[in-house]
mmCIF file of C-alpha atoms in Angstrom:
data_model
loop_
_atom_site.group_PDB
_atom_site.id
_atom_site.type_symbol
_atom_site.label_atom_id
_atom_site.label_comp_id
_atom_site.label_asym_id
_atom_site.label_seq_id
_atom_site.Cartn_x
_atom_site.Cartn_y
_atom_site.Cartn_z
ATOM 1 C CA ALA W 1 73.149 25.053 51.822
ATOM 2 C CA ARG W 2 71.874 28.349 50.493
ATOM 3 C CA SER W 3 71.396 29.764 53.996
ATOM 4 C CA MET W 4 74.989 28.875 54.840
ATOM 5 C CA ILE W 5 76.217 30.774 51.799
ATOM 6 C CA GLU W 6 74.053 33.733 52.766
ATOM 7 C CA ALA W 7 75.321 33.527 56.335
ATOM 8 C CA ALA W 8 78.927 33.442 55.086
ATOM 9 C CA GLU W 9 78.296 36.423 52.805
ATOM 10 C CA HIS W 10 76.629 38.255 55.675
ATOM 11 C CA ALA W 11 79.585 37.454 57.961
ATOM 12 C CA ALA W 12 82.018 38.695 55.281
ATOM 13 C CA ARG W 13 80.039 41.948 54.921
ATOM 14 C CA LEU W 14 80.046 42.404 58.715
ATOM 15 C CA GLN W 15 83.773 41.725 58.852
ATOM 16 C CA ASN W 16 84.366 44.299 56.092
ATOM 17 C CA GLN W 17 82.221 46.852 57.967
ATOM 18 C CA VAL W 18 84.077 46.242 61.238
ATOM 19 C CA THR W 19 87.436 46.530 59.478
ATOM 20 C CA ALA W 20 86.365 49.751 57.739
ATOM 21 C CA GLN W 21 85.145 51.161 61.070
ATOM 22 C CA ARG W 22 88.406 50.166 62.760
ATOM 23 C CA ILE W 23 90.433 51.893 60.023
ATOM 24 C CA SER W 24 88.236 54.978 60.246
ATOM 25 C CA GLY W 25 88.620 55.059 64.054
ATOM 26 C CA GLN W 26 92.394 54.725 63.820
ATOM 27 C CA GLN W 27 92.546 57.514 61.267
ATOM 28 C CA ARG W 28 90.382 59.773 63.472
ATOM 29 C CA ARG W 29 92.552 59.035 66.509
ATOM 30 C CA ALA W 30 95.749 59.677 64.533
ATOM 31 C CA LYS W 31 94.317 62.947 63.234
ATOM 32 C CA ARG W 32 93.229 63.991 66.756
ATOM 33 C CA GLU W 33 96.640 63.070 68.140
ATOM 34 C CA THR W 34 98.319 65.201 65.479
ATOM 35 C CA GLN W 35 95.995 68.108 66.310
ATOM 36 C CA VAL W 36 96.703 67.815 70.039
ATOM 37 C CA THR W 37 100.452 67.593 69.435
ATOM 38 C CA GLU W 38 100.343 70.704 67.257
ATOM 39 C CA ALA W 39 98.269 72.548 69.889
ATOM 40 C CA VAL W 40 100.810 71.616 72.578
ATOM 41 C CA ARG W 41 103.673 72.780 70.341
ATOM 42 C CA ALA W 42 101.917 76.087 69.643
ATOM 43 C CA GLU W 43 101.198 76.621 73.346
ATOM 44 C CA ALA W 44 104.837 75.910 74.257
ATOM 45 C CA GLU W 45 105.977 78.398 71.623
ATOM 46 C CA ARG W 46 103.502 81.014 72.909
ATOM 47 C CA LEU W 47 104.675 80.511 76.486
ATOM 48 C CA TRP W 48 108.345 80.870 75.524
ATOM 49 C CA LYS W 49 107.527 84.116 73.702
ATOM 50 C CA GLU W 50 105.562 85.365 76.710
ATOM 51 C CA GLN W 51 108.487 84.472 78.966
ATOM 52 C CA ALA W 52 110.894 86.395 76.713
ATOM 53 C CA ALA W 53 108.609 89.445 76.795
ATOM 54 C CA LEU W 54 108.291 89.229 80.586
ATOM 55 C CA GLU W 55 112.052 88.926 80.981
ATOM 56 C CA ALA W 56 112.560 92.001 78.773
ATOM 57 C CA GLU W 57 110.044 93.892 80.926
ATOM 58 C CA PHE W 58 111.832 92.625 84.027
ATOM 59 C CA ASN W 59 115.194 93.845 82.704
ATOM 60 C CA GLU W 60 113.684 97.283 82.113
ATOM 61 C CA SER W 61 112.309 97.227 85.649
ATOM 62 C CA VAL W 62 115.703 96.296 87.097
ATOM 63 C CA THR W 63 117.285 99.151 85.143
ATOM 64 C CA LYS W 64 114.657 101.521 86.481
ATOM 65 C CA VAL W 65 115.283 100.290 90.043
ATOM 66 C CA HIS W 66 119.008 100.842 89.581
ATOM 67 C CA ASP W 67 118.464 104.347 88.205
ATOM 68 C CA LEU W 68 116.122 105.233 91.065
ATOM 69 C CA GLU W 69 118.557 103.892 93.650
ATOM 70 C CA VAL W 70 121.347 105.986 92.106
ATOM 71 C CA ASP W 71 119.040 109.022 92.136
ATOM 72 C CA GLY W 72 118.205 108.301 95.772
ATOM 73 C CA MET W 73 121.872 108.122 96.728
ATOM 74 C CA THR W 74 122.627 111.317 94.801
ATOM 75 C CA LEU W 75 119.727 113.149 96.430
ATOM 76 C CA GLY W 76 120.748 111.841 99.847
ATOM 77 C CA HIS W 77 124.266 113.145 99.320
ATOM 78 C CA GLN W 78 122.978 116.500 98.082
ATOM 79 C CA ARG W 79 120.596 116.737 101.038
ATOM 80 C CA SER W 80 123.457 116.017 103.410
ATOM 81 C CA GLN W 81 125.535 118.768 101.796
ATOM 82 C CA MET W 82 122.605 121.176 101.990
ATOM 83 C CA GLN W 83 122.085 120.366 105.680
ATOM 84 C CA LYS W 84 125.757 121.058 106.350
ATOM 85 C CA LYS W 85 125.501 124.391 104.544
ATOM 86 C CA ALA W 86 122.306 125.277 106.425
ATOM 87 C CA ALA W 87 123.944 124.389 109.765
ATOM 88 C CA HIS W 88 126.970 126.481 108.849
ATOM 89 C CA LEU W 89 124.746 129.425 107.923
ATOM 90 C CA ASP W 90 122.869 129.026 111.226
ATOM 91 C CA ARG W 91 126.154 129.279 113.135
ATOM 92 C CA VAL W 92 127.219 132.284 111.092
ATOM 93 C CA LEU W 93 123.843 133.920 111.733
ATOM 94 C CA ARG W 94 124.177 133.584 115.461
ATOM 95 C CA HIS W 95 127.531 135.322 115.408
ATOM 96 C CA VAL W 96 126.888 138.040 112.885
ATOM 97 C CA GLU W 97 123.169 138.811 113.515
ATOM 98 C CA GLN W 98 122.489 140.390 110.166
ATOM 99 C CA THR W 99 118.986 140.198 108.708
ATOM 100 C CA ASN W 100 120.154 139.673 105.126
ATOM 101 C CA LEU W 101 121.803 136.385 106.025
ATOM 102 C CA GLY W 102 118.559 135.207 107.656
ATOM 103 C CA ASP W 103 116.863 135.347 104.261
ATOM 104 C CA GLU W 104 119.637 133.223 102.790
ATOM 105 C CA VAL W 105 119.237 130.663 105.589
ATOM 106 C CA ARG W 106 115.488 130.498 104.960
ATOM 107 C CA SER W 107 116.237 130.100 101.265
ATOM 108 C CA MET W 108 118.664 127.270 102.040
ATOM 109 C CA ARG W 109 116.056 125.612 104.268
ATOM 110 C CA GLY W 110 113.554 125.933 101.431
ATOM 111 C CA ILE W 111 115.980 124.173 99.117
ATOM 112 C CA GLU W 112 116.485 121.495 101.771
ATOM 113 C CA GLY W 113 112.722 121.061 101.994
ATOM 114 C CA ARG W 114 112.470 120.640 98.219
ATOM 115 C CA TYR W 115 115.277 118.071 98.288
ATOM 116 C CA ASN W 116 113.514 116.235 101.123
ATOM 117 C CA ASP W 117 110.268 116.212 99.112
ATOM 118 C CA ARG W 118 112.098 114.987 96.026
ATOM 119 C CA MET W 119 113.896 112.313 98.064
ATOM 120 C CA HIS W 120 110.577 111.148 99.515
ATOM 121 C CA SER W 121 109.099 110.965 95.996
ATOM 122 C CA VAL W 122 112.064 108.922 94.759
ATOM 123 C CA GLU W 123 111.743 106.558 97.732
ATOM 124 C CA GLU W 124 108.020 106.058 97.059
ATOM 125 C CA THR W 125 108.647 105.430 93.360
ATOM 126 C CA LEU W 126 111.459 103.030 94.239
ATOM 127 C CA SER W 127 109.146 101.124 96.559
ATOM 128 C CA GLU W 128 106.498 100.848 93.824
ATOM 129 C CA VAL W 129 109.073 99.702 91.275
ATOM 130 C CA HIS W 130 110.374 97.053 93.706
ATOM 131 C CA LYS W 131 106.815 95.757 94.118
ATOM 132 C CA SER W 132 106.353 95.735 90.342
ATOM 133 C CA LYS W 133 109.669 93.899 89.946
ATOM 134 C CA ASP W 134 108.559 91.259 92.457
ATOM 135 C CA VAL W 135 105.296 90.741 90.562
ATOM 136 C CA LEU W 136 107.222 90.381 87.296
ATOM 137 C CA GLU W 137 109.583 87.860 88.882
ATOM 138 C CA ARG W 138 106.620 85.761 90.006
ATOM 139 C CA ARG W 139 105.014 85.983 86.545
ATOM 140 C CA ILE W 140 108.288 84.965 84.878
ATOM 141 C CA MET W 141 108.663 82.024 87.253
ATOM 142 C CA HIS W 142 105.085 80.902 86.504
ATOM 143 C CA CYS W 143 105.602 81.326 82.763
ATOM 144 C CA ARG W 144 108.898 79.381 82.835
ATOM 145 C CA HIS W 145 107.228 76.578 84.753
ATOM 146 C CA ALA W 146 104.242 76.426 82.380
ATOM 147 C CA ALA W 147 106.486 76.581 79.310
ATOM 148 C CA ALA W 148 108.743 73.821 80.634
ATOM 149 C CA LEU W 149 105.766 71.575 81.382
ATOM 150 C CA THR W 150 104.201 72.259 78.000
ATOM 151 C CA GLU W 151 107.495 71.637 76.223
ATOM 152 C CA ALA W 152 107.953 68.369 78.134
ATOM 153 C CA LEU W 153 104.434 67.329 77.107
ATOM 154 C CA TYR W 154 105.209 68.209 73.485
ATOM 155 C CA ARG W 155 108.483 66.271 73.534
ATOM 156 C CA ALA W 156 106.751 63.276 75.116
ATOM 157 C CA ARG W 157 104.042 63.358 72.466
ATOM 158 C CA MET W 158 106.628 63.647 69.686
ATOM 159 C CA GLY W 159 108.634 60.775 71.204
ATOM 160 C CA ARG W 160 105.519 58.660 71.461
ATOM 161 C CA ALA W 161 104.524 59.511 67.899
ATOM 162 C CA SER W 162 107.952 58.524 66.557
ATOM 163 C CA THR W 163 107.893 55.154 68.339
ATOM 164 C CA GLN W 164 104.450 54.251 67.066
ATOM 165 C CA ILE W 165 104.420 53.068 63.503
ATOM 166 C CA PRO W 166 100.845 53.372 62.353
ATOM 167 C CA ARG W 167 99.349 50.057 61.354
ATOM 168 C CA GLN W 168 97.164 50.220 58.299
ATOM 169 C CA PRO W 169 94.808 47.236 58.362
ATOM 170 C CA THR W 170 93.941 46.037 54.944
ATOM 171 C CA LEU W 171 90.499 45.053 53.778
ATOM 172 C CA PRO W 172 90.147 41.322 53.157
ATOM 173 C CA ASN W 173 90.111 40.194 49.589
ATOM 174 C CA MET W 174 86.489 40.302 48.446
ATOM 175 C CA GLN W 175 86.355 37.520 45.872
ATOM 176 C CA SER W 176 83.094 35.639 45.552
ATOM 177 C CA GLU W 177 83.059 31.904 46.000
ATOM 178 C CA ASP W 178 80.488 31.137 43.334
ATOM 179 C CA GLY W 179 82.727 28.909 41.261
#
């Protein structure tokens, strides 16, 4: 009879240990789940901020592209006007044959050369800015995608957390049966 009482006490102690371990495990899992959810939320927030910064940089790049394209059109128009003036001076030179006008034509051609160099520089810069804009567009697309996925994960975790009501197992009543 005594061994049965000892066995029952031993079984009760084991049951209490198992219950305590189960509670401890549930608490650890709940804590870990909260930590993961917070990490996902923080990552989503970081990605949205990064996306906003990239979009601001992209807007600046688009403005720069626009400005360079306007400069290119202006320089192209000015170059065209200079070429017309140079052609006109060439015709005048053929008819008049004065040496002083030849210097002016060379001067006009020099100006045309400088405009051509400047136009070439603007075109190169425009090409580089277009490449930079394309890279930014790809980075923004990647960031939007990552942020959307992370936000969806966060929302799913929050939805899951709100549907789960944590069960708190209670320890069995530990009254002795000596009486």
